[in-house]
Coordinates of C-alpha atoms and ligand atoms in Angstrom, one line a residue:
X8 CA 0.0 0.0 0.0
X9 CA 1.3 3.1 -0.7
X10 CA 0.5 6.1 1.7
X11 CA 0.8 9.6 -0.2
X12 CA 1.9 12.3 2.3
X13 CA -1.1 14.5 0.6
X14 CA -3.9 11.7 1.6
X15 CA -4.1 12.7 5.2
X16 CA -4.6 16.1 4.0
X17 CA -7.6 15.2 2.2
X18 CA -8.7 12.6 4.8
X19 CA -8.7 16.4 7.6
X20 CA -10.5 17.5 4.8
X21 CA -13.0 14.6 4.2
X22 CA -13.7 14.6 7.9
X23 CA -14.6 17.6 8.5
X24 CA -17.1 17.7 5.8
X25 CA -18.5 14.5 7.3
X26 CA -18.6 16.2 10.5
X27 CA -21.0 19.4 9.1
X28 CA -23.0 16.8 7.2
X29 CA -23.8 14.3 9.5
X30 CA -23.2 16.4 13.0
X31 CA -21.7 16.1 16.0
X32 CA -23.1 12.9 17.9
X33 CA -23.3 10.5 14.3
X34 CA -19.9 11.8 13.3
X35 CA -18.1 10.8 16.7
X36 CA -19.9 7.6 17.4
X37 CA -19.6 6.2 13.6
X38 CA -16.9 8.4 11.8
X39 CA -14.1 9.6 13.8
X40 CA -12.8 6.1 15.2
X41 CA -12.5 5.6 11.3
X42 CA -8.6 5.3 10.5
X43 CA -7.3 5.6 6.7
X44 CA -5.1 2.9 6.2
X45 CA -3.6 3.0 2.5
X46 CA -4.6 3.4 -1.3
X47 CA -3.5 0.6 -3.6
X48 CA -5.2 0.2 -6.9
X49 CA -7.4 3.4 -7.0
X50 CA -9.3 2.5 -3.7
X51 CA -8.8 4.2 -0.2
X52 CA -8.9 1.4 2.8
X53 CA -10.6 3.3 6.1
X54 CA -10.7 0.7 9.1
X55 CA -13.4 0.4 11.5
X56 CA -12.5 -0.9 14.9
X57 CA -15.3 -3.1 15.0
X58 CA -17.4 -5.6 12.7
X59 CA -20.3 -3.8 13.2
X60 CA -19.2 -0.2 12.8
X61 CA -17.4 -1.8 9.9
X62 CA -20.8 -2.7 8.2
X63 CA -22.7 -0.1 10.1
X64 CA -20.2 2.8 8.3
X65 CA -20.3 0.8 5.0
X66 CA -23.9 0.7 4.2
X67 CA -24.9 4.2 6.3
X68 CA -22.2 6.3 4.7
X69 CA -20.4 4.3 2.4
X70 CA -21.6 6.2 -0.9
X71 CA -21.0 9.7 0.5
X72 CA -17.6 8.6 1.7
X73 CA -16.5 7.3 -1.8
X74 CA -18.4 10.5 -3.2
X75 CA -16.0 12.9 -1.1
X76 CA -13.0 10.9 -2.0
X77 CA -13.8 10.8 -5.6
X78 CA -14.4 14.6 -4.9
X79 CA -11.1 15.0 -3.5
X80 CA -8.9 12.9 -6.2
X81 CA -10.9 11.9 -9.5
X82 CA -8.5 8.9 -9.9
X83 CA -10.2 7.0 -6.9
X84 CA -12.9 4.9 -7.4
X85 CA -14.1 4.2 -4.3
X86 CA -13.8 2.9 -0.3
X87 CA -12.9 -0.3 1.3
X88 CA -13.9 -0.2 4.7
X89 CA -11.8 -3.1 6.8
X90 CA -11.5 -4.3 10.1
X91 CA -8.7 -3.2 12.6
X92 CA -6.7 -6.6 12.2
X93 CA -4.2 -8.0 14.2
X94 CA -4.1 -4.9 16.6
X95 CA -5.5 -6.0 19.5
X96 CA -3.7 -3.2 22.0
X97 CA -4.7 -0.4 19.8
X98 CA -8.2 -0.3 20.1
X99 CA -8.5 -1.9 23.8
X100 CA -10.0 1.9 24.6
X101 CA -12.7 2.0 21.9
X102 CA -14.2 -1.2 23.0
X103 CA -14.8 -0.8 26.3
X104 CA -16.7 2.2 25.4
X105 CA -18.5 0.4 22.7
X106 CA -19.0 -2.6 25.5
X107 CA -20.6 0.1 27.8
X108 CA -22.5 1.5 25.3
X109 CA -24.4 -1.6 24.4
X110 CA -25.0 -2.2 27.8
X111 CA -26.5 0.8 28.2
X112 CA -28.5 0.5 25.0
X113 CA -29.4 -3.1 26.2
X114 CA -30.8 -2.1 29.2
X115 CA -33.1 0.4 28.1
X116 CA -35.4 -2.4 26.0
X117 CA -38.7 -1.0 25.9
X118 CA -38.3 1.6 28.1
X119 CA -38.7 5.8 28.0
X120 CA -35.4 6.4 26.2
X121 CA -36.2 5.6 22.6
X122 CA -35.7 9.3 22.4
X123 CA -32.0 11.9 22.7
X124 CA -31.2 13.6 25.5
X125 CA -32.4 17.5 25.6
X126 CA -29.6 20.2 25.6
X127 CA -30.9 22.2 28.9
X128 CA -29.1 25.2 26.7
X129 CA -32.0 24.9 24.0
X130 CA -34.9 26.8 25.0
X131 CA -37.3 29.3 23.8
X132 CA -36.1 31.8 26.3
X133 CA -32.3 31.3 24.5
X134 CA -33.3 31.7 21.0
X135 CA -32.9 34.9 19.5
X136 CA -35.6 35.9 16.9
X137 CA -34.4 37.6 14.2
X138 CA -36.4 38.4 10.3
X139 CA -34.2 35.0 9.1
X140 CA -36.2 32.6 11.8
X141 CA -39.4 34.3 13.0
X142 CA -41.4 32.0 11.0
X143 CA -39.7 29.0 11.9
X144 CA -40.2 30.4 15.5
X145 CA -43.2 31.3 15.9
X146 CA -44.8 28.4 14.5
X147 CA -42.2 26.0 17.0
X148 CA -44.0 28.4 20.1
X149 CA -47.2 27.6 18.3
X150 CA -46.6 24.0 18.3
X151 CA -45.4 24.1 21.8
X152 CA -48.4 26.3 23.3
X153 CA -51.5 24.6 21.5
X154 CA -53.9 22.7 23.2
X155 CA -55.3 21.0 19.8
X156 CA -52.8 20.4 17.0
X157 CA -52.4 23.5 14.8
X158 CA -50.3 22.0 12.0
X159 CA -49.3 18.6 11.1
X160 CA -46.6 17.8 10.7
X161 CA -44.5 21.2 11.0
X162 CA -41.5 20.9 9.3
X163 CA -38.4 23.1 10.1
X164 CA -35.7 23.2 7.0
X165 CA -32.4 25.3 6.8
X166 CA -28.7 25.3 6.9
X167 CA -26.8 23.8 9.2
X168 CA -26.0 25.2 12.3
X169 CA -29.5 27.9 11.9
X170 CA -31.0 26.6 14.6
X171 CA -33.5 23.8 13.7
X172 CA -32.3 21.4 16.8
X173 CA -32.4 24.4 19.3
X174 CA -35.9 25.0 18.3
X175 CA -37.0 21.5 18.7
X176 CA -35.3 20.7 21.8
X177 CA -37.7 24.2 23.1
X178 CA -40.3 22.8 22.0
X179 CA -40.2 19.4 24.3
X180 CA -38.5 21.5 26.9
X181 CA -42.0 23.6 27.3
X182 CA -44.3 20.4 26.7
X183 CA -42.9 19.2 29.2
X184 CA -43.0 22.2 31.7
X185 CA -46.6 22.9 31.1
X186 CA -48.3 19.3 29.9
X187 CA -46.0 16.7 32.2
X188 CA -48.6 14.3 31.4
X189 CA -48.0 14.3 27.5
X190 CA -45.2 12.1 26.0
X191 CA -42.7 13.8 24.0
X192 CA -40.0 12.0 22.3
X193 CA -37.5 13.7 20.3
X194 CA -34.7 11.6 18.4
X195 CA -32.4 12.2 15.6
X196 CA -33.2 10.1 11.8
X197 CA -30.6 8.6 12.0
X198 CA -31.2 6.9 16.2
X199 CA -34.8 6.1 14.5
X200 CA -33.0 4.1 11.8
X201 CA -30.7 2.6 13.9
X202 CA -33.7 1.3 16.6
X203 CA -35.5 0.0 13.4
X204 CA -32.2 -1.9 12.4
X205 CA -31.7 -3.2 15.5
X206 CA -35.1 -4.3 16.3
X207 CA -35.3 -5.9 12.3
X208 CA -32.5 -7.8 14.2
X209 CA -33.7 -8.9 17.1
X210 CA -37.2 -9.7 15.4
X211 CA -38.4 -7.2 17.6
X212 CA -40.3 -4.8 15.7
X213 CA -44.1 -4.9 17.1
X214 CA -42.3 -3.5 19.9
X215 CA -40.3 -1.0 18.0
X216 CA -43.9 -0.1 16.2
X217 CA -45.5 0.1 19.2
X218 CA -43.5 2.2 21.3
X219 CA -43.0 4.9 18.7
X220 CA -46.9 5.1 17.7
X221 CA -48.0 5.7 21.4
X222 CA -46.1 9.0 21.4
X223 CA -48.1 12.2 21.9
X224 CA -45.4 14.3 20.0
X225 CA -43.2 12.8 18.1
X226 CA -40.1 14.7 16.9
X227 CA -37.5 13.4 14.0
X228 CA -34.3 15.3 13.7
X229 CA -32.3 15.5 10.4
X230 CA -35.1 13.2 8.5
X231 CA -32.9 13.7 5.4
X232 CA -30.6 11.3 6.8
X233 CA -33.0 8.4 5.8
X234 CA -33.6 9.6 2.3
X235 CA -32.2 6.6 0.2
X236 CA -32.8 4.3 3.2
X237 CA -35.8 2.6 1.7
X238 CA -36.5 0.4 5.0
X239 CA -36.5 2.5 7.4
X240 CA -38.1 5.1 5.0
X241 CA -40.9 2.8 4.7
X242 CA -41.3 2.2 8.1
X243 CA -41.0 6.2 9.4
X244 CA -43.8 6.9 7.0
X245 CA -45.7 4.0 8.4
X246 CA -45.7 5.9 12.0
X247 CA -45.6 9.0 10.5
X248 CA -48.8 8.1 9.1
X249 CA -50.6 6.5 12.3
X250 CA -49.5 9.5 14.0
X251 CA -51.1 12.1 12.2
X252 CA -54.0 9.6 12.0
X253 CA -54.8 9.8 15.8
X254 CA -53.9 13.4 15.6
X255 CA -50.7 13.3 17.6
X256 CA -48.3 15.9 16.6
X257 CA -44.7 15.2 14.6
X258 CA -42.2 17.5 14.0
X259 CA -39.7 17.0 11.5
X260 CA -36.3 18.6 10.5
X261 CA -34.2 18.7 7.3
X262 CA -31.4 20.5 5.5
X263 CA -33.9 20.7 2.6
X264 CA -37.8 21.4 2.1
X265 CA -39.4 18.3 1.4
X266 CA -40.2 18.3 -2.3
X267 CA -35.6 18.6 -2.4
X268 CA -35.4 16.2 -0.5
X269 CA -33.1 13.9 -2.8
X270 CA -33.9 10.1 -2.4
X271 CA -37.1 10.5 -0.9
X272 CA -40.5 8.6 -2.0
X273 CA -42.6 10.8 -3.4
X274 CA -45.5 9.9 -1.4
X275 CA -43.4 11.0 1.7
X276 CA -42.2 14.2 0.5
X277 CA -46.0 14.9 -0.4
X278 CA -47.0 14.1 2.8
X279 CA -44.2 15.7 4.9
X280 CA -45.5 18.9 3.2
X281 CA -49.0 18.5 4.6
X282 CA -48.5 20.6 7.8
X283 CA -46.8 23.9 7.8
X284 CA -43.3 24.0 6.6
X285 CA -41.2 26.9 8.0
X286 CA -37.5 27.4 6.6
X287 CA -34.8 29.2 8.8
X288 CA -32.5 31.2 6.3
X289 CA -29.3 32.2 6.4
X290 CA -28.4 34.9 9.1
X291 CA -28.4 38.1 9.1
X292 CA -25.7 40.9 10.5
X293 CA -28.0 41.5 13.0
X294 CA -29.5 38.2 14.1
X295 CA -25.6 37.2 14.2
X296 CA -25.4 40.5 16.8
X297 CA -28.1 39.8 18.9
X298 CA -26.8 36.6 19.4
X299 CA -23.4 37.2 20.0
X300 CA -24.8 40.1 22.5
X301 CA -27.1 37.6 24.1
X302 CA -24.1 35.1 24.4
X303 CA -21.6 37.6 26.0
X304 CA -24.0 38.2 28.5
X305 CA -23.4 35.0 29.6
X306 CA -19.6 35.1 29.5
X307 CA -17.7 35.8 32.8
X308 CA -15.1 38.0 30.8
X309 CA -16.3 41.5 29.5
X310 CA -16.5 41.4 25.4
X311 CA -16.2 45.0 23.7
X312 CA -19.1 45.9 21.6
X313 CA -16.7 46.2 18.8
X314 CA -15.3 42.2 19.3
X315 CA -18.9 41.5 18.8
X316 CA -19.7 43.6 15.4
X317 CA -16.0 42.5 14.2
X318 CA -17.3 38.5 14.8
X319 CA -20.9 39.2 13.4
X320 CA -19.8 40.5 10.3
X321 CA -16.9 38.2 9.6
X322 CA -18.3 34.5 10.9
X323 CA -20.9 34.2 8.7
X324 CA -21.4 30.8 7.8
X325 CA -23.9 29.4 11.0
X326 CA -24.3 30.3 14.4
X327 CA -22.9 27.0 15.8
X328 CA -19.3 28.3 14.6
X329 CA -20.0 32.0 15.8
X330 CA -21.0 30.2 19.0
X331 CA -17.6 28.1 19.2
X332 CA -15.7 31.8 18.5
X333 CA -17.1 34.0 21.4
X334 CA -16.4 30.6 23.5
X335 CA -12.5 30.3 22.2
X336 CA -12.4 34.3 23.4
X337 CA -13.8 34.4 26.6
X338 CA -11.6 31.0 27.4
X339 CA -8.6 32.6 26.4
X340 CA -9.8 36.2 28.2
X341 CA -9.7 34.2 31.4
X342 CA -7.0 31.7 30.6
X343 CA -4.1 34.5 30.1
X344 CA -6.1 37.1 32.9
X345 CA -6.3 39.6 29.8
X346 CA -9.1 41.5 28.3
X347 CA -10.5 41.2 25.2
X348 CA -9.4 43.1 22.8
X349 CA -10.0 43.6 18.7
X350 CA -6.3 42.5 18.2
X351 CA -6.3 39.4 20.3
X352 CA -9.7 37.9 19.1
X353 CA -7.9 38.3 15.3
X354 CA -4.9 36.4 16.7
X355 CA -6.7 33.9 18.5
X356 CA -9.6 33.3 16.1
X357 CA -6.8 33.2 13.0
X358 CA -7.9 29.7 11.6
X359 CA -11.8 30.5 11.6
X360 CA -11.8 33.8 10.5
X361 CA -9.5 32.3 7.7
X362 CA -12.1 29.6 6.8
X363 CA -15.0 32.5 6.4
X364 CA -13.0 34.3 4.5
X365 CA -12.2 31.3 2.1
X366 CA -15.1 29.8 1.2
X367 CA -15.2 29.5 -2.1
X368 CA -14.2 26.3 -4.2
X369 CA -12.0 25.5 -7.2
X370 CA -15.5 24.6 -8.7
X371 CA -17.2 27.9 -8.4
X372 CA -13.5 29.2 -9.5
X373 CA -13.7 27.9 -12.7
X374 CA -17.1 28.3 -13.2
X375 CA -16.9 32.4 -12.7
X376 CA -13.4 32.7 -14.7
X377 CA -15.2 30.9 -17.6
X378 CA -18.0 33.1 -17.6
X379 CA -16.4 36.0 -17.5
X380 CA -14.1 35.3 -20.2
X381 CA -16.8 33.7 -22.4
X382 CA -15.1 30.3 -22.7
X383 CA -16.2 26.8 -22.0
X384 CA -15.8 25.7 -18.7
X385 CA -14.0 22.6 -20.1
X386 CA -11.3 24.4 -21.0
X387 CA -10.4 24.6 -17.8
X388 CA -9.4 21.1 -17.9
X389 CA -8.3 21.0 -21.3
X390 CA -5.4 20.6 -22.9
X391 CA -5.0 23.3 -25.1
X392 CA -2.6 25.9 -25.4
X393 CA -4.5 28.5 -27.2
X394 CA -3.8 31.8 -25.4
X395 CA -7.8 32.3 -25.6
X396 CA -8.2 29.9 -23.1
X397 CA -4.9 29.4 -21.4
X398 CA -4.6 32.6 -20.0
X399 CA -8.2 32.6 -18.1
X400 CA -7.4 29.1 -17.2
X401 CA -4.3 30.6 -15.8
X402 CA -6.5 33.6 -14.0
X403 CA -8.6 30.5 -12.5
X404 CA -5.5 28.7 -11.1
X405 CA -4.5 32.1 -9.5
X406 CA -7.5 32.9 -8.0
X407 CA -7.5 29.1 -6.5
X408 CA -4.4 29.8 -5.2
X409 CA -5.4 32.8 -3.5
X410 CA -9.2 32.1 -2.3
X411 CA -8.4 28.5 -0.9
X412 CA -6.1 26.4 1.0
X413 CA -5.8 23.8 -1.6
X414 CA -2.0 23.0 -2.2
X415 CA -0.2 23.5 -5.7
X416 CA -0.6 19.9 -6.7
X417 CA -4.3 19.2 -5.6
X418 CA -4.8 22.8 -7.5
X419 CA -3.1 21.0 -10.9
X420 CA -4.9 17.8 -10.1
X421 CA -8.3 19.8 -10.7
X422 CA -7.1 21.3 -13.4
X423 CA -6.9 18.2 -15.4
X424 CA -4.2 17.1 -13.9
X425 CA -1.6 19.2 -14.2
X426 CA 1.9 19.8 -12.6
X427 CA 2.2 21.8 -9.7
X428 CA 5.2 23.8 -11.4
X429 CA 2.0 24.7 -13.8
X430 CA 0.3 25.9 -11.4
X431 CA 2.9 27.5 -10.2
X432 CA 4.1 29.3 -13.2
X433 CA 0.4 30.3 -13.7
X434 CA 0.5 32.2 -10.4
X435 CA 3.7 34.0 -10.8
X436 CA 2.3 34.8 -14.5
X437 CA -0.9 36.2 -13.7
X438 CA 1.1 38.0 -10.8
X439 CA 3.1 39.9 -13.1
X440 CA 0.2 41.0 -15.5
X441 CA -1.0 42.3 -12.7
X442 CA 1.4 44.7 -12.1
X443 CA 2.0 45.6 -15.2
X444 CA -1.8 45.9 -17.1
X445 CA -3.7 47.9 -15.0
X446 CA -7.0 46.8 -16.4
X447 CA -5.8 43.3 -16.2
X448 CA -5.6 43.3 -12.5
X449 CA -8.7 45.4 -12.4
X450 CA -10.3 42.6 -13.8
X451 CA -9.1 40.0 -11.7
X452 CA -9.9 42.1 -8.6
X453 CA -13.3 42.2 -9.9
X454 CA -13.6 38.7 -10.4
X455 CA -12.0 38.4 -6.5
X456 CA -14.3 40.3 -5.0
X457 CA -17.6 38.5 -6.6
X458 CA -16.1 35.4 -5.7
X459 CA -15.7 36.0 -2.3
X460 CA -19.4 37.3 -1.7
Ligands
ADP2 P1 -29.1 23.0 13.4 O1 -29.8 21.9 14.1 O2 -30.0 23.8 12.5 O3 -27.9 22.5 12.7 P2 -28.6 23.9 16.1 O4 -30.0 24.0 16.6 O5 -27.8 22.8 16.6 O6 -28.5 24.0 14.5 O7 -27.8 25.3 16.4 C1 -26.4 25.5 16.5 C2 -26.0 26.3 17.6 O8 -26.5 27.6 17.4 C3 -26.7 25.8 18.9 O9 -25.7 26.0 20.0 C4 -27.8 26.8 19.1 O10 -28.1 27.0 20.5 C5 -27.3 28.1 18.5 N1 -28.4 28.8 17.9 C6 -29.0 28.7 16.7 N2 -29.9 29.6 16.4 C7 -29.9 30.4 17.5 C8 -30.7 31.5 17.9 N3 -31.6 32.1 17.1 N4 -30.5 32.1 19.1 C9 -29.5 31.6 19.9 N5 -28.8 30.5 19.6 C10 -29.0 29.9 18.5
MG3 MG1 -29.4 19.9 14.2

């Protein structure tokens, strides 16, 4: 097997996408204990440390984990997940927690906890309304408040990181505050999928049926995680349906609304539109302000005004990471007995200012430079020479270079892989236009600046 410096690169990468996709609790029970092991013959080799996160991670994420890598290097063609062999020191750790997890899981049988913890953080009274979530709001406090079911089901779409969990986690929170007596369960898709597998498994699904159809409200987090899944698909809308039959509330969340919802039965995504469906949008400056006001409040270091406005208006991408940023301040305020000041937060925060700023892709890269210069965006991977398109090809590489980490080499790889010294000649190329042709770097600044809203 041959292990390419630049894989683990791409693996950091990989991860991390998996992470925002997938979130926090799937990605570090299923994906992190993941190890990449090699590439031989155009295949990556991820190990799992047990047989059944081996075939869990295979047929649950399988496809989007050859997808990324195929994303990441067009050569590859796909993953072999393996078992951790012949290691039996290494993952001593991880099974004991696994051991202890079944046990736990074991134990609960047919009791209360089909459903996720609640974040004691999530509540109405925390949530900051802004113009980007009023409607998502105030139909989540309608939910919540009712005495006869408003809408059914509501559905809450958006981005992630906007807010969607938050709100449902309020919802049970005040259900079960003001109507003890009502059962609420809230779960992500994917612990609904993995109960159904399990009790397909134990031939224990009347059970499984059972418990979920006596719930009063019944929330499903991140439904879009059993798109493609057809079994448990089936078996969701099944209790979706003899839920809203009795009249017992669901609440569901995606990333998408449901008629986007890729891999979905039609018949589902028609009835998962049935209710109301409220989308959270991206945020706003000032929603980002209120919440990063609301937020220092809570802080036991003083954050200047100006800290705040400099972190609402750069951290744009979800409030999760905005979140994460006042928190990396206000420990580092405490930790070094200083206070906060605009020049610290920009030397602290370096790396995730950096990743806001850099959003864009080598996709979107080449897509824009072969607009603007009127040429087919397959010239980007083309070989020709013709100064028509090599020089906006070179414009494209240039602005890769300078919008995103990627390296020289992964930079010629999505060029139609080329060398890195092209890539590198293209850069110092365009560089000296630049200062010479005035319109020329005009142009390109132009081109920088659309890019990077
Ligand atoms: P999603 O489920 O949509 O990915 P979450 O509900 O997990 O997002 O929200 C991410 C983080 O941002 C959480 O810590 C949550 O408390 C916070 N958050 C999101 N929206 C708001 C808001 N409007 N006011 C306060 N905090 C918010
Ligand atoms: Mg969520």
């Amino acid at each position: 097997m041959v292990m390419d410096k630049s894989l683990s690169a791409e693996w950091t990468r990989i991860r991390g996408r998996l992470r925002a996709e997938y979130g926090e609790a799937a990605y570090r029970s299923w994906l992190k204990p993941l190890t990449l092991c090699g590439y031989s013959d155009n295949r990556v080799k991820l190990s799992a440390p047990t047989r059944f996160m081996r075939d869990w991670v295979d047929s649950q994420y399988g496809d989007r984990l050859s997808r990324l890598w195929k994303g990441e290097i067009e050569e590859i063609e796909g993953v072999d997940l393996i078992l951790e062999g012949g290691m039996p020191s290494a993952p001593a750790a991880f099974q004991v927690q696994v051991a202890a997890k079944t046990a736990a899981g074991a134990g609960s049988g047919a009791g209360n906890d089909i459903g996720a913890p609640l974040d004691p953080r999530f509540t109405f009274a925390n949530f900051i309304v802004g113009k980007p979530n009023e409607l998502a709001f105030a139909a989540a406090r309608r939910v919540a408040e009712a005495s006869a079911v408003p809408f059914n089901p509501l559905f809450l779409y958006g981005g992630v990181g906007l807010g969607k969990t938050h709100l449902m986690h309020a919802i049970a929170w005040q259900i079960r505050e003001t109507r003890p007596d009502r059962r609420v369960i809230y779960l992500s898709a994917e612990k609904f999928m993995y109960q159904f597998i399990r009790a397909l498994r134990y031939k224990d699904t009347m059970a499984f049926k059972e418990q979920f159809r006596s719930v009063d409200v019944l929330m499903i987090d991140d439904v879009q995680f059993i798109a493609g899944k057809d079994n448990t698909q089936e078996e969701f809308f099944h209790t979706f349906n003899a839920l809203v039959d009795q009249n017992h509330q669901v609440i569901i969340s995606a990333d998408k609304s449901p008629n986007d919802l890729e891999g979905m039965e039609e018949r589902m995504k028609s009835r998962l539109g049935w209710g109301l469906v409220a989308d959270i949008h991206p945020t706003t400056y000032e929603l980002r302000l209120g919440i990063m006001q609301a937020k220092a409040e809570q802080l036991e270091v003083p954050i200047p005004q100006k800290v705040l406005e400099f972190l609402a208006h750069k951290i744009t991408s979800n409030i999760r990471e905005l979140e994460g940023a006042l928190n990396r301040i206000g420990a580092y305020a405490k930790l070094v007995g200083r206070p906060v000041t605009l020049e610290n937060t920009q030397d602290v925060l370096h790396d995730i200012l950096r990743a806001n700023d850099r959003r864009v892709t080598i996709e979107e890269i080449q897509k824009r430079v072969a607009e603007h210069y009127n040429i087919r965006l397959s010239e980007m991977y083309s070989a020709r020479r013709a100064r028509a398109v090599a020089r906006p090809r070179q414009v494209a590489m240039y602005l890769a270079k300078q919008l995103t980490a990627r390296s020289l080499p992964e930079i010629g790889r999505k060029f139609g892989g080329r060398d890195h010294t092209t890539v590198m000649h293209a850069v110092r190329k365009v560089d000296e236009l630049r200062s010479t042709d005035r319109g020329f770097a005009e142009d390109i600044e132009l081109l920088r600046r659309m890019l990077e809203n």
